[in-house]
PDB file of C-alpha atoms in Angstrom:
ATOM      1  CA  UNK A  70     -11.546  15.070  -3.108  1.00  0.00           C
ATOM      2  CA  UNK A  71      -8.847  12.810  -2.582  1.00  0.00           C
ATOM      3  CA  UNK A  72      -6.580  11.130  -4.876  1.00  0.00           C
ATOM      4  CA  UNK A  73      -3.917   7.900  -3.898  1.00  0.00           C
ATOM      5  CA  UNK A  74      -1.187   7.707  -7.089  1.00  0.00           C
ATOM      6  CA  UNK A  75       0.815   4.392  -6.291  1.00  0.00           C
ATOM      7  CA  UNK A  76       4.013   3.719  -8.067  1.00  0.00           C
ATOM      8  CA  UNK A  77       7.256   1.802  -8.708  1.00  0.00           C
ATOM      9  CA  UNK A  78       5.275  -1.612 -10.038  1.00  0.00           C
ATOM     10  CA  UNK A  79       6.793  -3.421 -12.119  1.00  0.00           C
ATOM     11  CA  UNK A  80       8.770  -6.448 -13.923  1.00  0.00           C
ATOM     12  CA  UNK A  81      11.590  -8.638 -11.526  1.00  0.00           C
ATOM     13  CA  UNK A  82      13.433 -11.884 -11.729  1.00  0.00           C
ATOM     14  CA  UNK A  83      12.502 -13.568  -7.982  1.00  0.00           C
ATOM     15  CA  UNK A  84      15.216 -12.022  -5.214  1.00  0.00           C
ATOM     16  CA  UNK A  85      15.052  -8.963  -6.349  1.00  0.00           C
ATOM     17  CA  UNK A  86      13.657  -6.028  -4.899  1.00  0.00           C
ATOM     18  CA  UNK A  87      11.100  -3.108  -5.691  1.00  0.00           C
ATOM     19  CA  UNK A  88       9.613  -0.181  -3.904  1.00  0.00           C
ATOM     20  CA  UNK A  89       6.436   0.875  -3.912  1.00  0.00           C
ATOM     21  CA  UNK A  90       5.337   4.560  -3.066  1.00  0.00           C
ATOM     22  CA  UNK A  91       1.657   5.787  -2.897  1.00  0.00           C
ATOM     23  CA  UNK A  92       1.262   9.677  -2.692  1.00  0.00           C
ATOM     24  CA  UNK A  93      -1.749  11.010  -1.401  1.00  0.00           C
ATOM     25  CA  UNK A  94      -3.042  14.608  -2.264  1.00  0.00           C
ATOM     26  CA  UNK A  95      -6.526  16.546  -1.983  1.00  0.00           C
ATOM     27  CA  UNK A  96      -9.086  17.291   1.331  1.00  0.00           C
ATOM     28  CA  UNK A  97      -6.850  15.818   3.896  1.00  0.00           C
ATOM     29  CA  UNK A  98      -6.683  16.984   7.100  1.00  0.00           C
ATOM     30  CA  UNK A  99      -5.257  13.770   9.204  1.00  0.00           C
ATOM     31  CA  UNK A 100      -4.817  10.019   8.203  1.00  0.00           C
ATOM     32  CA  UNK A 101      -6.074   7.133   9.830  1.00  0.00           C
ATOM     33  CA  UNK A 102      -5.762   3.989   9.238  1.00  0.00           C
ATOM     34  CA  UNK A 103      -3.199   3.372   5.700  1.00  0.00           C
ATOM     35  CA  UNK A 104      -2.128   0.172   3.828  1.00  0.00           C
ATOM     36  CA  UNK A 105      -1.203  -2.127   0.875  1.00  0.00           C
ATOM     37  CA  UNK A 106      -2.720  -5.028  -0.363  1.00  0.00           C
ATOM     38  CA  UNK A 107      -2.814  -6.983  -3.694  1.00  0.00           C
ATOM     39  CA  UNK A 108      -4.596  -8.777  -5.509  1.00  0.00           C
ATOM     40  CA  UNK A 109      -3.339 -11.856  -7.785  1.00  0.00           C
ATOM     41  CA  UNK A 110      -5.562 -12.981 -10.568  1.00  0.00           C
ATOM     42  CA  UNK A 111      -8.635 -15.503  -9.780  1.00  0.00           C
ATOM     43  CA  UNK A 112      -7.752 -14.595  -5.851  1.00  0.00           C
ATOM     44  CA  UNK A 113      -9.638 -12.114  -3.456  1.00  0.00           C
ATOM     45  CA  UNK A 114      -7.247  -8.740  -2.507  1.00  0.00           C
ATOM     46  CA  UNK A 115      -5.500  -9.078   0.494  1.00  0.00           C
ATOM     47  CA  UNK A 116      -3.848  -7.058   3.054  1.00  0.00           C
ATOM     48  CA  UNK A 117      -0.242  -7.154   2.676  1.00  0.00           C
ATOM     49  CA  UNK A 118       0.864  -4.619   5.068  1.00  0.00           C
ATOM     50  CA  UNK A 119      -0.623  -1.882   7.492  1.00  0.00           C
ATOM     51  CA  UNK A 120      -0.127   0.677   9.735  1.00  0.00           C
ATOM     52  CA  UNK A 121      -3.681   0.784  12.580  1.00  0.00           C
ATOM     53  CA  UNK A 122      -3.820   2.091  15.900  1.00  0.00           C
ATOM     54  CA  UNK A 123      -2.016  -1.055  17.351  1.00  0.00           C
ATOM     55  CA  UNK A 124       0.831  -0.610  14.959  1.00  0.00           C
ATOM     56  CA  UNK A 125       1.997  -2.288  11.748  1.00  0.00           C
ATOM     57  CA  UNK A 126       0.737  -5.125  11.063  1.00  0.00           C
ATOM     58  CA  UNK A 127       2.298  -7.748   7.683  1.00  0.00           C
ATOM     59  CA  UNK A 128       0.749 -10.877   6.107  1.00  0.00           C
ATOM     60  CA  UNK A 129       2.657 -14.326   7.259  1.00  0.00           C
ATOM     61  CA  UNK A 130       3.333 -14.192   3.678  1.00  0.00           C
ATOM     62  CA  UNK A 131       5.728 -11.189   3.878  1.00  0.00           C
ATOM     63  CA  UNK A 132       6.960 -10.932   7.279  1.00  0.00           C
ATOM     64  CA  UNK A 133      10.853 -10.266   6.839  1.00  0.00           C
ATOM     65  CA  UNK A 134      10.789  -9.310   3.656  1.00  0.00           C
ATOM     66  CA  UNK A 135       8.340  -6.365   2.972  1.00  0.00           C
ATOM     67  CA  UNK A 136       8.685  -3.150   5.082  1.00  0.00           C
ATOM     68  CA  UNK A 137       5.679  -0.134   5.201  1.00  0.00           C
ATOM     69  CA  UNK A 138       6.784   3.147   5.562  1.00  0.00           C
ATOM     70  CA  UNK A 139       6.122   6.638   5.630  1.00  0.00           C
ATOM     71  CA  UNK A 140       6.796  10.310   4.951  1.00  0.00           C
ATOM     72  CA  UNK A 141       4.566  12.400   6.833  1.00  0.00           C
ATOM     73  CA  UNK A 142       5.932  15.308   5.306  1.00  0.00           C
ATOM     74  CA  UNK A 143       4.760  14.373   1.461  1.00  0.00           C
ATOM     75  CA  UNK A 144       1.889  12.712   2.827  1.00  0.00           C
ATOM     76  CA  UNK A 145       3.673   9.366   1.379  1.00  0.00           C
ATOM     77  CA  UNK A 146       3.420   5.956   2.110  1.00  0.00           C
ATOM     78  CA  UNK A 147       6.068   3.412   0.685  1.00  0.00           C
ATOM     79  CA  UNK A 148       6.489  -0.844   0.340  1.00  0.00           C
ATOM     80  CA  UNK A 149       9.935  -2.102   0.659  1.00  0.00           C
ATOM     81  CA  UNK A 150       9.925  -5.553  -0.790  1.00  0.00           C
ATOM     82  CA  UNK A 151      12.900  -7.401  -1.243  1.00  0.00           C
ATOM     83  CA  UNK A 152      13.478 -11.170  -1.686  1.00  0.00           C
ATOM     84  CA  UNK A 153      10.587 -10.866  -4.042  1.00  0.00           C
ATOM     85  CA  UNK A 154       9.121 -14.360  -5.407  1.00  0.00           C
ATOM     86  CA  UNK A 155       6.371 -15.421  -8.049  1.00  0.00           C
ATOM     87  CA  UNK A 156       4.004 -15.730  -5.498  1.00  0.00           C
ATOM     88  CA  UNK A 157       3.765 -11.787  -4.890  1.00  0.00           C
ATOM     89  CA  UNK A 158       2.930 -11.453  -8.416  1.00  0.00           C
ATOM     90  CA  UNK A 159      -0.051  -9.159  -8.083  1.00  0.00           C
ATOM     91  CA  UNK A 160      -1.572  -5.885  -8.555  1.00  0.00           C
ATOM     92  CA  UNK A 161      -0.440  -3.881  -5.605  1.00  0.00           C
ATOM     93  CA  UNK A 162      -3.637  -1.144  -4.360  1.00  0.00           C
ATOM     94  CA  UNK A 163      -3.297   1.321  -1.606  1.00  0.00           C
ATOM     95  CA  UNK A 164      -5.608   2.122   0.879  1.00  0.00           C
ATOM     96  CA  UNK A 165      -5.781   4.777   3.501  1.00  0.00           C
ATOM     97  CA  UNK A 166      -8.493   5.920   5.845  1.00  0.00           C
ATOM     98  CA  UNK A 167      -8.405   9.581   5.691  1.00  0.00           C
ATOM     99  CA  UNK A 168      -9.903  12.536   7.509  1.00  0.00           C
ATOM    100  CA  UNK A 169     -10.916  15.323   5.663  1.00  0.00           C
ATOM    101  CA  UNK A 170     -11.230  19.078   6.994  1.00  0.00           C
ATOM    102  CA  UNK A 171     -14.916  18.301   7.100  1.00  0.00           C
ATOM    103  CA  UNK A 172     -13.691  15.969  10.157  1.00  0.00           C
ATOM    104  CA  UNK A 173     -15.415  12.817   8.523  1.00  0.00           C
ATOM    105  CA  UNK A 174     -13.480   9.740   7.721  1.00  0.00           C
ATOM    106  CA  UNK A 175     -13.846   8.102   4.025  1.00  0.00           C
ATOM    107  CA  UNK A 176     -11.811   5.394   2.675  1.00  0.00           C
ATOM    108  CA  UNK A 177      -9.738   5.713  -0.239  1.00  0.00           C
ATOM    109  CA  UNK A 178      -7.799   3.605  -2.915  1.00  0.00           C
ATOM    110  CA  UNK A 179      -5.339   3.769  -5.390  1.00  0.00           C
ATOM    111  CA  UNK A 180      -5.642   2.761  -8.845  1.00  0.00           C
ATOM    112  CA  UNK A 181      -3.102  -0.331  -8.873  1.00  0.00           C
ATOM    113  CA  UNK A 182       0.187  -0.828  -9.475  1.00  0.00           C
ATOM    114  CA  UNK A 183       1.250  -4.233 -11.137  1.00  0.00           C
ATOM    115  CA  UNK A 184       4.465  -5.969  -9.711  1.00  0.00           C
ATOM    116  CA  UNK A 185       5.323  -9.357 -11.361  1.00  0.00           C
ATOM    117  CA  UNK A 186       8.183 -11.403  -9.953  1.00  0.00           C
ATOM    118  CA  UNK A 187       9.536 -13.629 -13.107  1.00  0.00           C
ATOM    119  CA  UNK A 188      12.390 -14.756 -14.834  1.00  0.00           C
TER     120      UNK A 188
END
């Protein structure tokens, strides 16, 4: 099995900044595909930010002001977002597209992490 654990939601006046950090743990042998979206209420998710096989790829929304990251090491993705506004007020789900030492491909998701930009 594998388990996705975001953190690092939470509450910020618009301009500031948070950082997000999913840890992944369990049956993984190599990771495909990974990335954030959200999810605002009475709106359908969206991708925020990914990494594919053409590179990483960012909303309109958030270009030049959210980074995606990683530690390979901890098996760790992470969401810079800084200039934060209202708009990105949303819960926050990872998703990654993992192999397992089976050598079969499954897609996984966080739980959530809630990030609301207020003052």
């Amino acid at each position: 099995q594998v388990q996705l654990v975001e953190s690092g939601g939470g509450l910020v006046q618009p301009g500031g900044s948070l950082r997000l950090s999913c840890a992944a743990s369990g049956n993984i042998f190599s990771f495909n595909a990974m990335g954030w979206y959200r999810q605002a209420p009475g709106k359908q998710r969206e991708l925020v930010a990914n990494y594919s096989s053409g590179g990483t790829n960012y909303a309109d929304s958030v270009k030049g002001r959210f980074t995606i990251s990683r530690d390979n090491a901890k098996n760790t993705m992470y969401l810079q977002m800084n200039s934060l506004k209202p708009e990105d007020t949303a819960v926050y789900y990872c998703n990654a597209h993992i192999v397992q030492f089976t050598r079969k491909m499954y897609a996984f998701w966080g739980q959530g992490t809630q990030v609301t930009v207020s003052s």
